[in-house]
mmCIF file of C-alpha atoms and ligand atoms in Angstrom:
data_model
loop_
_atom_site.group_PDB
_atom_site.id
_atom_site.type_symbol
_atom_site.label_atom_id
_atom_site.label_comp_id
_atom_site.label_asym_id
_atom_site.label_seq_id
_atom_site.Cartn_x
_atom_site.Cartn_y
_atom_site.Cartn_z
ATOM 1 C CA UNK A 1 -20.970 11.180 -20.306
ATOM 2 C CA UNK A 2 -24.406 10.202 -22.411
ATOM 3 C CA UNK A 3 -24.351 10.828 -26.069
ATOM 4 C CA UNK A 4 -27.374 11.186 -28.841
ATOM 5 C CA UNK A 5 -26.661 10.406 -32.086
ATOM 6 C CA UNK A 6 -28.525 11.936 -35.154
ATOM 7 C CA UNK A 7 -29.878 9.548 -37.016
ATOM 8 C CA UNK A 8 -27.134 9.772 -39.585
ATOM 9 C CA UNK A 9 -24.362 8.068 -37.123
ATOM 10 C CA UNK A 10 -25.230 4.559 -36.383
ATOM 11 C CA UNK A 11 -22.141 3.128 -37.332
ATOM 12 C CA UNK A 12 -20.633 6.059 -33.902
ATOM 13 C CA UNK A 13 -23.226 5.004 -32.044
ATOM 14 C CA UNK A 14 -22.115 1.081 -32.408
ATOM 15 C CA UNK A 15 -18.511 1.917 -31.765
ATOM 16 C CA UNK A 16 -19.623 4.502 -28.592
ATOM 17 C CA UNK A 17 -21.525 1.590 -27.548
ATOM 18 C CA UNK A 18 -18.971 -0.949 -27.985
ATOM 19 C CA UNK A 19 -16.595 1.530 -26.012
ATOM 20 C CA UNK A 20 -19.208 1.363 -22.891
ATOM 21 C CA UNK A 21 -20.629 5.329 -23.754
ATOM 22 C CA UNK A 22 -24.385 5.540 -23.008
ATOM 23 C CA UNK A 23 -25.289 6.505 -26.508
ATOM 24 C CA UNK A 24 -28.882 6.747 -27.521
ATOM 25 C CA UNK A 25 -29.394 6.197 -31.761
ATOM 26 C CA UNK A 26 -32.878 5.876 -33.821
ATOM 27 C CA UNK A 27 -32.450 5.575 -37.514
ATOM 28 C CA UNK A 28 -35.117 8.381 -37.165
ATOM 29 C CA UNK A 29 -36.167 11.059 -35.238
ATOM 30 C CA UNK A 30 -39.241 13.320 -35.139
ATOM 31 C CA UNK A 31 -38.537 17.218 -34.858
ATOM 32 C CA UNK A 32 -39.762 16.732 -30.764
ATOM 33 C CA UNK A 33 -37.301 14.000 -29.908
ATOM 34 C CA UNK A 34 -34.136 15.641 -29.523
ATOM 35 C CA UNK A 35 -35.225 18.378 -27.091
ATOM 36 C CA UNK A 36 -35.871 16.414 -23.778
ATOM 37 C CA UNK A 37 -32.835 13.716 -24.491
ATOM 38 C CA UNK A 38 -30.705 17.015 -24.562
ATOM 39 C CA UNK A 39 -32.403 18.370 -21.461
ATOM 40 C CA UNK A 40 -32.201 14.653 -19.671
ATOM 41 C CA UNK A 41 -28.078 16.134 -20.171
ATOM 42 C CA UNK A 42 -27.676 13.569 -23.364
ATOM 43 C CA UNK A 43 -24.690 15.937 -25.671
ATOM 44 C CA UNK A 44 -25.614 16.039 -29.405
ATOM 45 C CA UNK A 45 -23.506 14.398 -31.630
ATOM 46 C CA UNK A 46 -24.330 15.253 -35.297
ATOM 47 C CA UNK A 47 -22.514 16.247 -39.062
ATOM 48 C CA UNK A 48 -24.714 19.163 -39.016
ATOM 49 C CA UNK A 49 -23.760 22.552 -38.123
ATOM 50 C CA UNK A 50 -27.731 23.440 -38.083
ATOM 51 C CA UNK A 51 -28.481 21.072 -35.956
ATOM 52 C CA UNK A 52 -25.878 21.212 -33.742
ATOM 53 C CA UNK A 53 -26.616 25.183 -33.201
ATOM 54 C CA UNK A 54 -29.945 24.762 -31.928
ATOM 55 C CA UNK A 55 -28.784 22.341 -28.757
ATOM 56 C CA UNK A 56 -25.596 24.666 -26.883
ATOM 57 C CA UNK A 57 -23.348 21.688 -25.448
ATOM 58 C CA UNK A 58 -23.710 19.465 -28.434
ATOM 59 C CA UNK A 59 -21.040 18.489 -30.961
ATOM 60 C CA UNK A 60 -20.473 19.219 -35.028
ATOM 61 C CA UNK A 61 -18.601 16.128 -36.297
ATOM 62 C CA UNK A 62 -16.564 17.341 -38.620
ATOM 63 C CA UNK A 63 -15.497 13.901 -40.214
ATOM 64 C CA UNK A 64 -16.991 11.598 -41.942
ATOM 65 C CA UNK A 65 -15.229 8.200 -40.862
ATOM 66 C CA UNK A 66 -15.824 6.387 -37.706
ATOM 67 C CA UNK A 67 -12.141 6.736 -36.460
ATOM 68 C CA UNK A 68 -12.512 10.627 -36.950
ATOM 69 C CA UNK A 69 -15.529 11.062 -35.069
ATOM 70 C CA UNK A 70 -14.398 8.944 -32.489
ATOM 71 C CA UNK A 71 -10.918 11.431 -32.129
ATOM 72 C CA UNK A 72 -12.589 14.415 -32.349
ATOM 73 C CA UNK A 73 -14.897 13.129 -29.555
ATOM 74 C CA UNK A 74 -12.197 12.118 -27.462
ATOM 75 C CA UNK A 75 -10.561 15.298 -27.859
ATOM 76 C CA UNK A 76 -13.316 17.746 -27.304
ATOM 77 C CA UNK A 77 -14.816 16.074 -24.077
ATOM 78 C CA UNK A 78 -10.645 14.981 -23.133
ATOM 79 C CA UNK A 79 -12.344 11.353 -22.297
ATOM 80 C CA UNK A 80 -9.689 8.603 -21.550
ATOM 81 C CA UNK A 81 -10.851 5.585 -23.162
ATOM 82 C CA UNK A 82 -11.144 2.751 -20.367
ATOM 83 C CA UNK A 83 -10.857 -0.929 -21.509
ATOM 84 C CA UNK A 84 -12.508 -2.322 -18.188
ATOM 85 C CA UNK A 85 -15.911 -0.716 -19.912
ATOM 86 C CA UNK A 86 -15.781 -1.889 -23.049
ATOM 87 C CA UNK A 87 -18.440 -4.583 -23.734
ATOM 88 C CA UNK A 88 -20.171 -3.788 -20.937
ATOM 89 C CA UNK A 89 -23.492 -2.605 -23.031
ATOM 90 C CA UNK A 90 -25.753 -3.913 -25.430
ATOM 91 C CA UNK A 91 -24.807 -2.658 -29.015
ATOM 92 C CA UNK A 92 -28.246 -2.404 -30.197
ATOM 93 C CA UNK A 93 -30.521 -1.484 -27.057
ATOM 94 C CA UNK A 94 -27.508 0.605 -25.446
ATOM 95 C CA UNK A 95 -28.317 -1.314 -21.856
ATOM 96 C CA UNK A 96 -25.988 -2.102 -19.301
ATOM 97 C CA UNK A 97 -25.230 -6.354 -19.774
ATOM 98 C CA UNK A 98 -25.892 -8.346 -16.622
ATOM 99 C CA UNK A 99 -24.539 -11.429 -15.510
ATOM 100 C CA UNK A 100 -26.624 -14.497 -16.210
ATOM 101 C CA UNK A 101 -27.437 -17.957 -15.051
ATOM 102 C CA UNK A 102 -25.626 -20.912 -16.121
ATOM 103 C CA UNK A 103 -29.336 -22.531 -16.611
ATOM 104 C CA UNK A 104 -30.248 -20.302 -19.072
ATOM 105 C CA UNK A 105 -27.663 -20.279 -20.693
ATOM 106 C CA UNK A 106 -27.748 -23.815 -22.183
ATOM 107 C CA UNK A 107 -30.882 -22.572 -24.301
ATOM 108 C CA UNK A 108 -28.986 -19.559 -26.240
ATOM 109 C CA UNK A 109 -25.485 -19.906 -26.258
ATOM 110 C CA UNK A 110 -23.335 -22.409 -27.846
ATOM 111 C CA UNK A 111 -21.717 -25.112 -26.517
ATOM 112 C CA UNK A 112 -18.266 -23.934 -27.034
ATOM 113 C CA UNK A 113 -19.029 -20.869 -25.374
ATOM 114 C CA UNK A 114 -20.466 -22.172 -22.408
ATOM 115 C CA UNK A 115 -17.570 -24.802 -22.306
ATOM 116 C CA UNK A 116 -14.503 -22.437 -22.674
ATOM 117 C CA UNK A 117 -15.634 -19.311 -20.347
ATOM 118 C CA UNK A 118 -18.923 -19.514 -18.514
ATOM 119 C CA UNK A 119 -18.545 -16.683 -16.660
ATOM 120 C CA UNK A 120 -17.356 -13.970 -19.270
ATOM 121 C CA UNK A 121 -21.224 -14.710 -20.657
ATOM 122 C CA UNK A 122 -23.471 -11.541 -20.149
ATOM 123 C CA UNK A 123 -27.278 -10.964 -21.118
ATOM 124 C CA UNK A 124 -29.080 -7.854 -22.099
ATOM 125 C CA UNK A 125 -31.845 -7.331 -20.020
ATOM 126 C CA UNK A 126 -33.915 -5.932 -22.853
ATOM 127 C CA UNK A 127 -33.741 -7.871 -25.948
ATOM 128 C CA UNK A 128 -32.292 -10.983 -24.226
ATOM 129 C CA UNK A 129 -29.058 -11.267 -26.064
ATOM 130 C CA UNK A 130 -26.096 -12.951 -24.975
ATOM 131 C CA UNK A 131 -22.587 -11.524 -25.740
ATOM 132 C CA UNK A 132 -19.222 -13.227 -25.027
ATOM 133 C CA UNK A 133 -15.277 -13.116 -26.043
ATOM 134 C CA UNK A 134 -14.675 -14.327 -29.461
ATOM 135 C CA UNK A 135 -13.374 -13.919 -32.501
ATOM 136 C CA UNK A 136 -16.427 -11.380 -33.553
ATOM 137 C CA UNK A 137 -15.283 -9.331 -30.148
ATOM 138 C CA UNK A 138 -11.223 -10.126 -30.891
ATOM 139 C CA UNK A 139 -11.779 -7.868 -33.936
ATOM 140 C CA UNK A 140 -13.338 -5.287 -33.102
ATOM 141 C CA UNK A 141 -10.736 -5.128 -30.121
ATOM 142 C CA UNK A 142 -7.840 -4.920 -32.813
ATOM 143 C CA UNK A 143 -10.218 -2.448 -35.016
ATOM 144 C CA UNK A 144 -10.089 -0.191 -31.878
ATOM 145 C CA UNK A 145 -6.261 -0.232 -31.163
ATOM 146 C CA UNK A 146 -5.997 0.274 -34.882
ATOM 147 C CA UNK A 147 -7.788 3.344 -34.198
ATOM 148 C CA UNK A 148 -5.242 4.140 -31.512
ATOM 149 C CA UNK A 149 -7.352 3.400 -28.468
HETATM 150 ZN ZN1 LIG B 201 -30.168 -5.646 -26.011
#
């Protein structure tokens, strides 16, 4: 399932992201941008019931917290949240992470890291990020079962 926020849900978009969805976001959108990502079978996720009527398929949040959104998602689309593809995308380019080279690694990733678990490193292949288990990821893990995924 591929997801378009509006450019008023950044903060769903993160936590899609962070849950593995393919979720495309832009702070801003023209009026022609949302027609072909619907067409290329993206589903409309937006707090507007205007907007939401002019794309069939797409979805009228009707909360305004994260942990709503998230629900009512879940619900409507009956999608079974699964761990094994969490972290598996970049939270800001939405891209699938890639396994990486020990070589480069020395260059952009701490010591520690690189020390304690070499292999759970992953690069974007688009901005060049590296992500790894840690306290930062640890949290949002807890946020999530919080949530009650
Ligand atoms: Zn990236």
């Amino acid at each position: 399932m591929k997801f378009l926020a509006d450019s008023m849900l950044g903060r769903l978009a993160k936590w899609l992201r962070i849950m593995g969805y393919d979720t495309r976001y832009q702070s801003f959108y023209t009026k022609e941008d949302f027609g072909p990502l619907v067409q290329d079978k993206r589903t409309l996720l937006s707090r507007h019931a205007k907007t939401t009527a002019r794309y069939p398929g797409s979805l009228m949040l009707r909360s305004e917290h994260v942990q709503g959104q998230l629900y009512q998602i879940r619900t409507e689309f009956q999608l079974e949240p699964d761990r094994l593809r969490w972290f598996t995308r970049c939270l800001i380019c939405n891209v699938l992470l890639k396994k990486t080279q020990a070589e480069h690694l020395r260059l952009s990733v701490p010591d520690y890291v690189l020390y304690e678990n070499p292999s759970q490193i992953r690069v974007c292949p688009s901005c060049g990020r590296h992500f790894w288990p840690g306290s930062h990821r640890e949290r949002m893990i807890r946020q999530l079962e919080n949530w009650g995924f």
